[in-house]
Amino acid sequence: MLLPWIFVACLIGLLYPPAASAQEFALHDGDTVIFYGDSITALRLYTRFVEDAVLTRYPTLHIHFINAGVPGDTVYGGYAGAMADRVQREVAPFHPAMITVMLGMNDGGYGYTPEATVHGNFLKGYNDLLSALHKAAPEAKLTLINPTPYDEITHGTEFPGYSALIDQVSMDVTKIAAASDPPMLRADFHAPMIDALTRAKSQFPQLSPLLIPDRIHPADAAHWIMASTLLSTWHFDPMVSSVALNAKTASVIEARRSAVSKLEATTTGVHWTQLDEALPLPLDFNNAMTAVLLGVSNIAQNDEEILRVDGLSPGRYQLLIDAKPVATFSVADLSRGVNLALYKTPMWEQAHGVDYTNERRGMLDQARFLLSAEVKTTATSTVAEDKLRDAADELAASLRTKLDPKPHTFELRLQQ
């Protein structure tokens, strides 16, 4: 039986046409990226997914990601220090090439700050923060992120009207980005999340509240929407690979970001060996919310591992990769093209291994960050930070050994 997300995936090609990535990727080999933000960034979800995507799509790039998210933070700082202290401690020493800024949820005051005060305070504080970041890292590019919404769409509200206030804060970020000269990069997490919540409420009414369970902090599936948005802002290459074959003539029509060899027609179909240049995103196909994610977002636009096969005899064909069944497709499906990134393949399993190691690395880095941000510097804390940093670096090095795509044997077999 087809799994739920596969039914959703079948509609994606109609809902969202293939993406194009004509512009150069914004990150370069050797860059350091700092994610500056509040508890939504400190969750280390969208940030990890962005790291995963860069690792698996650009395996030859060496990019250092630093998460500087602090729960409760505002544009003025918070319990881990005032904004100026945060910038000097968490940005200046690392000489980043890219800094993302995602703040605003806490700046609304949750109904305890007069609405008339919020707007002026946020604008002043945000501009002061941007000035401090520019002084601390004058060569860095900035990506301003519109904050995710306070969800009053899929369930009730604890702070009536707070959603509209965060809408205004998001508009402030848009205006600040547009007013800069030259305009700063801007990743809009706000509008795609509102669209996803609205779609989910209609299409998945029972599951929709799980996208942002507490109205403030998006869950894993929603963080993939955020990560995909940020990646698109950076002109991320949506293509894992694109292969087109003719089974009748045993010929390769197209092989983009992939090498096809040992292509042979058989009495029951066709088989070949394929080596792609990248891996698909490690979406969690064991999570029921992935069906919601695929149904309400355009994430598949950033995850295209296309297989198209013409010249097959009529019938349905089972796809096997490394002799393991993946899915069954009609001749029409294969002729149009199927997106293998939306299935549990050996390539997906390899990407999942990358995510697993990256998550462990992130846990070590989070412990180091908490020591740095919350514990007064002592000889003991410095030693502990160094050990945690070394352990995280070891895991980062081990990640490099997991990135190279591997050749796989493919077979399309006619079902009797």
Tab-separated table of C-alpha atoms in Angstrom:
chain	number	residue	atom	x	y	z
A	1	MET	CA	0.000	0.000	0.000
A	2	LEU	CA	1.294	3.461	-0.825
A	3	LEU	CA	2.235	5.541	2.188
A	4	PRO	CA	0.262	8.761	2.890
A	5	TRP	CA	2.938	11.220	1.785
A	6	ILE	CA	3.235	9.428	-1.584
A	7	PHE	CA	-0.402	10.220	-2.370
A	8	VAL	CA	0.362	13.843	-1.561
A	9	ALA	CA	3.572	13.724	-3.587
A	10	CYS	CA	1.667	12.676	-6.690
A	11	LEU	CA	-0.084	16.059	-6.662
A	12	ILE	CA	3.022	18.160	-6.162
A	13	GLY	CA	4.017	18.300	-9.824
A	14	LEU	CA	0.616	19.835	-10.592
A	15	LEU	CA	0.549	22.224	-7.625
A	16	TYR	CA	4.128	23.442	-7.868
A	17	PRO	CA	5.997	23.489	-11.193
A	18	PRO	CA	9.746	22.712	-11.158
A	19	ALA	CA	11.925	25.441	-9.733
A	20	ALA	CA	14.760	27.130	-11.549
A	21	SER	CA	18.076	28.131	-9.980
A	22	ALA	CA	19.794	30.393	-12.460
A	23	GLN	CA	21.665	32.506	-9.901
A	24	GLU	CA	24.808	31.504	-8.038
A	25	PHE	CA	24.437	29.991	-4.585
A	26	ALA	CA	24.988	32.686	-1.963
A	27	LEU	CA	27.427	30.642	0.145
A	28	HIS	CA	30.978	29.780	-0.874
A	29	ASP	CA	33.672	27.363	0.187
A	30	GLY	CA	35.183	28.425	3.510
A	31	ASP	CA	32.285	30.677	4.557
A	32	THR	CA	31.067	30.950	8.135
A	33	VAL	CA	27.322	31.435	8.631
A	34	ILE	CA	25.834	32.702	11.910
A	35	PHE	CA	22.155	32.177	12.720
A	36	TYR	CA	21.262	35.007	15.140
A	37	GLY	CA	17.867	34.770	16.781
A	38	ASP	CA	15.579	33.789	19.629
A	39	SER	CA	14.169	30.459	20.854
A	40	ILE	CA	12.856	29.505	17.402
A	41	THR	CA	16.431	29.600	16.148
A	42	ALA	CA	17.689	28.031	19.386
A	43	LEU	CA	15.542	24.956	18.652
A	44	ARG	CA	18.227	24.108	16.065
A	45	LEU	CA	15.712	22.729	13.607
A	46	TYR	CA	15.488	25.001	10.556
A	47	THR	CA	19.155	25.763	11.059
A	48	ARG	CA	20.048	22.050	11.091
A	49	PHE	CA	17.907	21.400	8.052
A	50	VAL	CA	19.665	24.205	6.183
A	51	GLU	CA	23.008	22.680	7.154
A	52	ASP	CA	21.802	19.238	6.019
A	53	ALA	CA	20.693	20.648	2.691
A	54	VAL	CA	24.001	22.377	2.047
A	55	LEU	CA	25.968	19.284	3.077
A	56	THR	CA	23.984	16.926	0.862
A	57	ARG	CA	23.498	19.207	-2.163
A	58	TYR	CA	26.989	20.740	-2.156
A	59	PRO	CA	29.200	17.978	-0.701
A	60	THR	CA	32.420	19.663	-1.831
A	61	LEU	CA	31.731	22.932	0.023
A	62	HIS	CA	33.209	23.407	3.498
A	63	ILE	CA	30.909	25.823	5.329
A	64	HIS	CA	30.935	26.472	9.081
A	65	PHE	CA	27.519	27.061	10.639
A	66	ILE	CA	27.115	28.684	14.063
A	67	ASN	CA	23.787	28.810	15.902
A	68	ALA	CA	23.449	31.926	18.073
A	69	GLY	CA	19.818	31.512	19.057
A	70	VAL	CA	18.826	32.469	22.616
A	71	PRO	CA	15.353	31.697	24.073
A	72	GLY	CA	13.403	34.825	24.926
A	73	ASP	CA	15.731	37.124	23.020
A	74	THR	CA	14.585	40.409	21.529
A	75	VAL	CA	16.344	42.947	19.338
A	76	TYR	CA	17.726	44.360	22.605
A	77	GLY	CA	19.039	41.013	23.853
A	78	GLY	CA	17.833	38.971	26.799
A	79	TYR	CA	18.942	36.713	29.625
A	80	ALA	CA	22.176	35.755	27.811
A	81	GLY	CA	23.247	39.377	27.626
A	82	ALA	CA	22.411	42.709	26.053
A	83	MET	CA	22.458	42.877	22.267
A	84	ALA	CA	25.853	44.600	22.150
A	85	ASP	CA	27.389	41.918	24.378
A	86	ARG	CA	25.795	39.151	22.315
A	87	VAL	CA	27.187	40.557	19.091
A	88	GLN	CA	30.702	40.918	20.485
A	89	ARG	CA	30.689	37.426	21.988
A	90	GLU	CA	28.813	35.439	19.335
A	91	VAL	CA	29.510	37.250	16.058
A	92	ALA	CA	32.694	39.358	16.050
A	93	PRO	CA	35.219	36.576	16.815
A	94	PHE	CA	34.060	34.354	13.935
A	95	HIS	CA	34.346	36.751	10.972
A	96	PRO	CA	31.186	35.445	9.275
A	97	ALA	CA	30.479	35.788	5.570
A	98	MET	CA	26.718	35.526	6.187
A	99	ILE	CA	24.533	36.415	9.174
A	100	THR	CA	20.831	35.619	9.368
A	101	VAL	CA	18.641	37.594	11.784
A	102	MET	CA	15.346	36.134	12.955
A	103	LEU	CA	13.702	38.106	15.759
A	104	GLY	CA	10.320	39.621	16.503
A	105	MET	CA	8.166	37.030	18.248
A	106	ASN	CA	9.209	38.196	21.717
A	107	ASP	CA	9.404	41.867	20.711
A	108	GLY	CA	5.614	42.043	20.528
A	109	GLY	CA	5.458	41.760	24.304
A	110	TYR	CA	2.719	39.071	24.388
A	111	GLY	CA	0.092	41.626	25.271
A	112	TYR	CA	2.043	43.072	28.194
A	113	THR	CA	3.615	45.856	26.121
A	114	PRO	CA	1.303	48.555	24.747
A	115	GLU	CA	0.861	48.018	21.027
A	116	ALA	CA	1.722	51.631	20.294
A	117	THR	CA	5.092	51.123	21.975
A	118	VAL	CA	5.975	47.887	20.175
A	119	HIS	CA	6.403	49.372	16.717
A	120	GLY	CA	8.810	52.165	17.660
A	121	ASN	CA	10.832	49.976	20.025
A	122	PHE	CA	11.215	47.236	17.459
A	123	LEU	CA	12.291	49.540	14.642
A	124	LYS	CA	14.883	51.291	16.818
A	125	GLY	CA	16.216	48.078	18.318
A	126	TYR	CA	16.371	46.263	14.991
A	127	ASN	CA	18.265	49.086	13.293
A	128	ASP	CA	20.659	49.298	16.260
A	129	LEU	CA	21.254	45.550	15.964
A	130	LEU	CA	21.987	45.784	12.233
A	131	SER	CA	24.434	48.612	12.903
A	132	ALA	CA	26.183	46.562	15.592
A	133	LEU	CA	26.391	43.531	13.288
A	134	HIS	CA	27.846	45.635	10.503
A	135	LYS	CA	30.528	47.038	12.822
A	136	ALA	CA	31.342	43.582	14.211
A	137	ALA	CA	31.445	41.884	10.808
A	138	PRO	CA	31.762	44.557	8.096
A	139	GLU	CA	32.335	42.027	5.299
A	140	ALA	CA	29.316	39.890	6.149
A	141	LYS	CA	26.153	39.771	4.086
A	142	LEU	CA	22.932	39.956	6.073
A	143	THR	CA	19.794	37.905	5.505
A	144	LEU	CA	16.845	39.383	7.390
A	145	ILE	CA	14.137	36.857	8.211
A	146	ASN	CA	10.474	37.756	8.625
A	147	PRO	CA	9.387	36.067	11.872
A	148	THR	CA	7.048	33.107	11.795
A	149	PRO	CA	3.433	33.913	12.722
A	150	TYR	CA	1.761	33.561	16.071
A	151	ASP	CA	-0.753	30.872	15.116
A	152	GLU	CA	-4.333	31.956	15.636
A	153	ILE	CA	-5.352	30.068	12.464
A	154	THR	CA	-5.407	26.404	13.477
A	155	HIS	CA	-6.348	26.799	17.156
A	156	GLY	CA	-7.369	29.428	19.680
A	157	THR	CA	-5.229	32.157	21.139
A	158	GLU	CA	-3.707	32.849	24.522
A	159	PHE	CA	-3.003	36.476	23.620
A	160	PRO	CA	-5.895	37.776	21.486
A	161	GLY	CA	-4.741	39.933	18.609
A	162	TYR	CA	-1.112	38.910	18.962
A	163	SER	CA	-1.138	37.395	15.480
A	164	ALA	CA	-1.935	40.785	13.935
A	165	LEU	CA	0.808	42.406	15.991
A	166	ILE	CA	3.400	39.907	14.730
A	167	ASP	CA	2.086	40.557	11.203
A	168	GLN	CA	3.054	44.196	11.743
A	169	VAL	CA	6.474	43.254	13.101
A	170	SER	CA	7.000	41.146	9.983
A	171	MET	CA	6.073	44.115	7.791
A	172	ASP	CA	8.664	46.181	9.677
A	173	VAL	CA	11.359	43.650	8.737
A	174	THR	CA	10.289	43.849	5.092
A	175	LYS	CA	10.514	47.650	5.138
A	176	ILE	CA	13.919	47.643	6.816
A	177	ALA	CA	15.327	45.202	4.259
A	178	ALA	CA	13.924	47.186	1.328
A	179	ALA	CA	15.161	50.520	2.680
A	180	SER	CA	18.771	49.392	2.965
A	181	ASP	CA	21.210	50.410	0.237
A	182	PRO	CA	21.842	48.043	-1.371
A	183	PRO	CA	18.750	46.058	-0.285
A	184	MET	CA	19.582	43.252	2.124
A	185	LEU	CA	18.623	39.666	1.447
A	186	ARG	CA	15.274	38.787	3.007
A	187	ALA	CA	13.805	35.371	3.706
A	188	ASP	CA	10.084	35.547	4.370
A	189	PHE	CA	9.156	32.844	6.897
A	190	HIS	CA	5.916	34.657	7.720
A	191	ALA	CA	3.814	34.448	4.547
A	192	PRO	CA	4.670	30.814	3.615
A	193	MET	CA	3.836	29.690	7.153
A	194	ILE	CA	0.493	31.511	7.111
A	195	ASP	CA	-0.242	29.906	3.745
A	196	ALA	CA	0.755	26.478	5.090
A	197	LEU	CA	-1.389	26.882	8.218
A	198	THR	CA	-4.375	27.946	6.123
A	199	ARG	CA	-3.962	25.031	3.700
A	200	ALA	CA	-3.424	22.576	6.543
A	201	LYS	CA	-6.555	23.714	8.377
A	202	SER	CA	-8.542	22.943	5.222
A	203	GLN	CA	-6.774	19.767	4.059
A	204	PHE	CA	-5.603	18.232	7.368
A	205	PRO	CA	-7.877	19.731	10.047
A	206	GLN	CA	-6.909	17.264	12.793
A	207	LEU	CA	-3.174	17.524	12.212
A	208	SER	CA	-2.924	21.215	11.353
A	209	PRO	CA	-2.523	22.449	14.979
A	210	LEU	CA	0.625	20.319	15.221
A	211	LEU	CA	2.502	22.586	12.811
A	212	ILE	CA	2.883	25.173	15.594
A	213	PRO	CA	1.673	23.294	18.684
A	214	ASP	CA	2.065	26.130	21.201
A	215	ARG	CA	1.203	28.854	18.640
A	216	ILE	CA	4.783	30.203	18.897
A	217	HIS	CA	7.360	27.482	18.236
A	218	PRO	CA	7.011	25.646	14.903
A	219	ALA	CA	7.395	21.860	14.998
A	220	ASP	CA	9.833	19.878	12.862
A	221	ALA	CA	7.708	19.776	9.698
A	222	ALA	CA	7.143	23.533	9.784
A	223	HIS	CA	10.869	24.115	10.195
A	224	TRP	CA	11.381	22.406	6.830
A	225	ILE	CA	9.184	25.120	5.291
A	226	MET	CA	11.385	27.741	6.933
A	227	ALA	CA	14.592	26.030	5.841
A	228	SER	CA	13.367	25.717	2.266
A	229	THR	CA	12.468	29.403	2.205
A	230	LEU	CA	15.911	30.434	3.423
A	231	LEU	CA	17.593	28.110	0.923
A	232	SER	CA	15.561	29.592	-1.929
A	233	THR	CA	16.587	33.089	-0.825
A	234	TRP	CA	20.188	31.918	-1.188
A	235	HIS	CA	19.488	30.481	-4.686
A	236	PHE	CA	19.919	26.892	-3.575
A	237	ASP	CA	20.110	24.427	-6.461
A	238	PRO	CA	16.794	22.515	-6.375
A	239	MET	CA	18.152	19.605	-8.398
A	240	VAL	CA	19.597	16.468	-6.884
A	241	SER	CA	19.683	14.834	-10.311
A	242	SER	CA	17.611	14.416	-13.465
A	243	VAL	CA	17.830	11.218	-15.512
A	244	ALA	CA	15.823	10.355	-18.624
A	245	LEU	CA	16.124	6.958	-20.290
A	246	ASN	CA	14.639	5.103	-23.230
A	247	ALA	CA	14.070	1.516	-22.182
A	248	LYS	CA	13.337	0.245	-25.682
A	249	THR	CA	16.635	1.423	-27.155
A	250	ALA	CA	18.588	1.184	-23.873
A	251	SER	CA	19.785	4.757	-24.359
A	252	VAL	CA	20.376	7.711	-22.056
A	253	ILE	CA	18.375	10.767	-23.110
A	254	GLU	CA	19.520	12.996	-20.255
A	255	ALA	CA	21.755	12.705	-17.197
A	256	ARG	CA	22.049	15.977	-15.301
A	257	ARG	CA	24.113	15.904	-12.120
A	258	SER	CA	24.299	12.132	-12.575
A	259	ALA	CA	26.266	9.439	-14.429
A	260	VAL	CA	24.420	6.447	-15.884
A	261	SER	CA	26.212	3.247	-16.870
A	262	LYS	CA	25.495	-0.431	-17.625
A	263	LEU	CA	22.095	0.432	-19.069
A	264	GLU	CA	20.423	-2.706	-20.445
A	265	ALA	CA	16.947	-3.653	-21.593
A	266	THR	CA	15.574	-6.885	-20.153
A	267	THR	CA	12.593	-9.072	-20.937
A	268	THR	CA	10.761	-7.527	-17.968
A	269	GLY	CA	11.982	-3.930	-18.127
A	270	VAL	CA	15.344	-2.226	-17.803
A	271	HIS	CA	18.235	-1.963	-15.359
A	272	TRP	CA	21.237	0.351	-14.968
A	273	THR	CA	23.773	1.804	-12.539
A	274	GLN	CA	23.438	5.433	-11.455
A	275	LEU	CA	25.799	7.732	-9.561
A	276	ASP	CA	24.321	11.109	-8.638
A	277	GLU	CA	26.361	14.162	-7.642
A	278	ALA	CA	24.226	14.944	-4.592
A	279	LEU	CA	21.765	13.466	-2.110
A	280	PRO	CA	18.083	14.229	-1.464
A	281	LEU	CA	16.925	16.103	1.630
A	282	PRO	CA	16.565	13.925	4.746
A	283	LEU	CA	12.819	14.452	5.163
A	284	ASP	CA	11.332	12.298	7.913
A	285	PHE	CA	9.072	9.852	6.097
A	286	ASN	CA	8.400	8.067	9.397
A	287	ASN	CA	6.559	11.151	10.664
A	288	ALA	CA	2.899	11.517	9.719
A	289	MET	CA	3.400	15.287	9.581
A	290	THR	CA	5.553	14.847	6.482
A	291	ALA	CA	2.358	14.196	4.521
A	292	VAL	CA	1.081	17.541	5.792
A	293	LEU	CA	4.368	19.221	4.914
A	294	LEU	CA	4.269	17.950	1.329
A	295	GLY	CA	0.612	18.839	0.953
A	296	VAL	CA	0.802	22.432	2.160
A	297	SER	CA	4.245	23.614	1.051
A	298	ASN	CA	6.453	23.764	-2.009
A	299	ILE	CA	9.425	22.022	-0.410
A	300	ALA	CA	9.512	19.473	-3.246
A	301	GLN	CA	10.653	22.338	-5.472
A	302	ASN	CA	13.955	22.242	-3.599
A	303	ASP	CA	14.240	18.458	-3.683
A	304	GLU	CA	14.089	17.199	-7.271
A	305	GLU	CA	15.565	13.763	-7.938
A	306	ILE	CA	13.804	13.079	-11.218
A	307	LEU	CA	13.643	9.780	-13.082
A	308	ARG	CA	11.901	9.649	-16.470
A	309	VAL	CA	11.696	6.481	-18.562
A	310	ASP	CA	10.121	6.139	-22.014
A	311	GLY	CA	9.773	3.117	-24.280
A	312	LEU	CA	8.387	0.715	-21.710
A	313	SER	CA	5.764	-1.885	-22.580
A	314	PRO	CA	2.306	-1.225	-21.085
A	315	GLY	CA	1.825	-2.154	-17.430
A	316	ARG	CA	2.983	-1.245	-13.959
A	317	TYR	CA	6.635	-1.383	-12.992
A	318	GLN	CA	8.286	-1.964	-9.651
A	319	LEU	CA	11.375	0.155	-9.038
A	320	LEU	CA	14.137	-1.616	-7.162
A	321	ILE	CA	17.321	0.112	-6.037
A	322	ASP	CA	20.135	-2.146	-4.863
A	323	ALA	CA	17.603	-5.001	-5.162
A	324	LYS	CA	15.280	-3.359	-2.592
A	325	PRO	CA	11.707	-2.433	-3.653
A	326	VAL	CA	11.063	1.316	-3.561
A	327	ALA	CA	7.688	1.895	-5.233
A	328	THR	CA	5.487	0.825	-8.135
A	329	PHE	CA	4.731	3.193	-11.019
A	330	SER	CA	2.578	3.190	-14.119
A	331	VAL	CA	4.087	3.700	-17.561
A	332	ALA	CA	2.427	7.118	-17.593
A	333	ASP	CA	4.043	8.013	-14.237
A	334	LEU	CA	7.472	7.078	-15.528
A	335	SER	CA	7.002	8.839	-18.830
A	336	ARG	CA	6.052	12.079	-17.023
A	337	GLY	CA	8.846	11.645	-14.508
A	338	VAL	CA	8.817	10.638	-10.841
A	339	ASN	CA	10.599	12.427	-8.007
A	340	LEU	CA	12.651	9.828	-6.155
A	341	ALA	CA	13.458	12.351	-3.415
A	342	LEU	CA	9.952	11.705	-2.070
A	343	TYR	CA	10.594	8.011	-1.434
A	344	LYS	CA	12.648	5.913	0.957
A	345	THR	CA	15.629	5.105	-1.242
A	346	PRO	CA	19.220	4.162	-0.374
A	347	MET	CA	20.141	7.745	-1.285
A	348	TRP	CA	17.600	9.045	1.253
A	349	GLU	CA	18.991	6.635	3.846
A	350	GLN	CA	22.481	8.059	3.285
A	351	ALA	CA	21.140	11.609	3.684
A	352	HIS	CA	19.407	10.537	6.897
A	353	GLY	CA	22.747	9.326	8.227
A	354	VAL	CA	24.176	12.772	7.527
A	355	ASP	CA	21.314	14.380	9.458
A	356	TYR	CA	21.788	11.999	12.401
A	357	THR	CA	25.464	12.886	12.754
A	358	ASN	CA	24.752	16.569	12.206
A	359	GLU	CA	22.135	16.538	14.959
A	360	ARG	CA	24.658	15.030	17.382
A	361	ARG	CA	27.232	17.643	16.385
A	362	GLY	CA	24.642	20.343	17.015
A	363	MET	CA	23.930	19.021	20.525
A	364	LEU	CA	27.595	19.339	21.427
A	365	ASP	CA	27.758	22.808	19.938
A	366	GLN	CA	24.642	23.826	21.860
A	367	ALA	CA	26.251	22.725	25.125
A	368	ARG	CA	29.338	24.794	24.257
A	369	PHE	CA	27.161	27.799	23.386
A	370	LEU	CA	25.260	27.558	26.666
A	371	LEU	CA	28.520	27.496	28.604
A	372	SER	CA	29.728	30.552	26.734
A	373	ALA	CA	26.462	32.467	27.048
A	374	GLU	CA	25.339	31.544	30.559
A	375	VAL	CA	28.388	30.696	32.675
A	376	LYS	CA	30.843	33.306	33.868
A	377	THR	CA	34.176	32.607	32.208
A	378	THR	CA	36.553	30.621	34.416
A	379	ALA	CA	39.500	28.351	33.757
A	380	THR	CA	37.196	25.360	34.180
A	381	SER	CA	34.506	26.673	31.838
A	382	THR	CA	37.109	27.504	29.201
A	383	VAL	CA	38.475	23.945	29.316
A	384	ALA	CA	34.950	22.544	29.043
A	385	GLU	CA	34.179	24.803	26.079
A	386	ASP	CA	37.342	23.695	24.324
A	387	LYS	CA	36.531	20.012	24.851
A	388	LEU	CA	32.997	20.447	23.564
A	389	ARG	CA	34.276	22.416	20.570
A	390	ASP	CA	36.829	19.713	19.787
A	391	ALA	CA	34.193	16.976	20.042
A	392	ALA	CA	31.839	18.903	17.756
A	393	ASP	CA	34.674	19.456	15.293
A	394	GLU	CA	35.416	15.715	15.281
A	395	LEU	CA	31.820	14.960	14.385
A	396	ALA	CA	31.896	17.671	11.710
A	397	ALA	CA	34.981	15.988	10.238
A	398	SER	CA	33.258	12.605	10.298
A	399	LEU	CA	30.357	14.168	8.410
A	400	ARG	CA	32.703	14.837	5.498
A	401	THR	CA	33.186	11.074	5.122
A	402	LYS	CA	29.444	10.487	4.761
A	403	LEU	CA	28.727	12.992	1.994
A	404	ASP	CA	30.035	11.362	-1.190
A	405	PRO	CA	27.100	9.882	-3.135
A	406	LYS	CA	27.473	6.202	-3.948
A	407	PRO	CA	26.632	4.280	-7.141
A	408	HIS	CA	23.406	2.293	-6.991
A	409	THR	CA	21.867	-0.384	-9.180
A	410	PHE	CA	18.413	0.454	-10.514
A	411	GLU	CA	15.849	-1.899	-12.022
A	412	LEU	CA	12.366	-1.361	-13.392
A	413	ARG	CA	10.540	-4.707	-13.397
A	414	LEU	CA	7.168	-5.325	-15.053
A	415	GLN	CA	4.605	-6.537	-12.561
A	416	GLN	CA	2.658	-9.649	-13.642
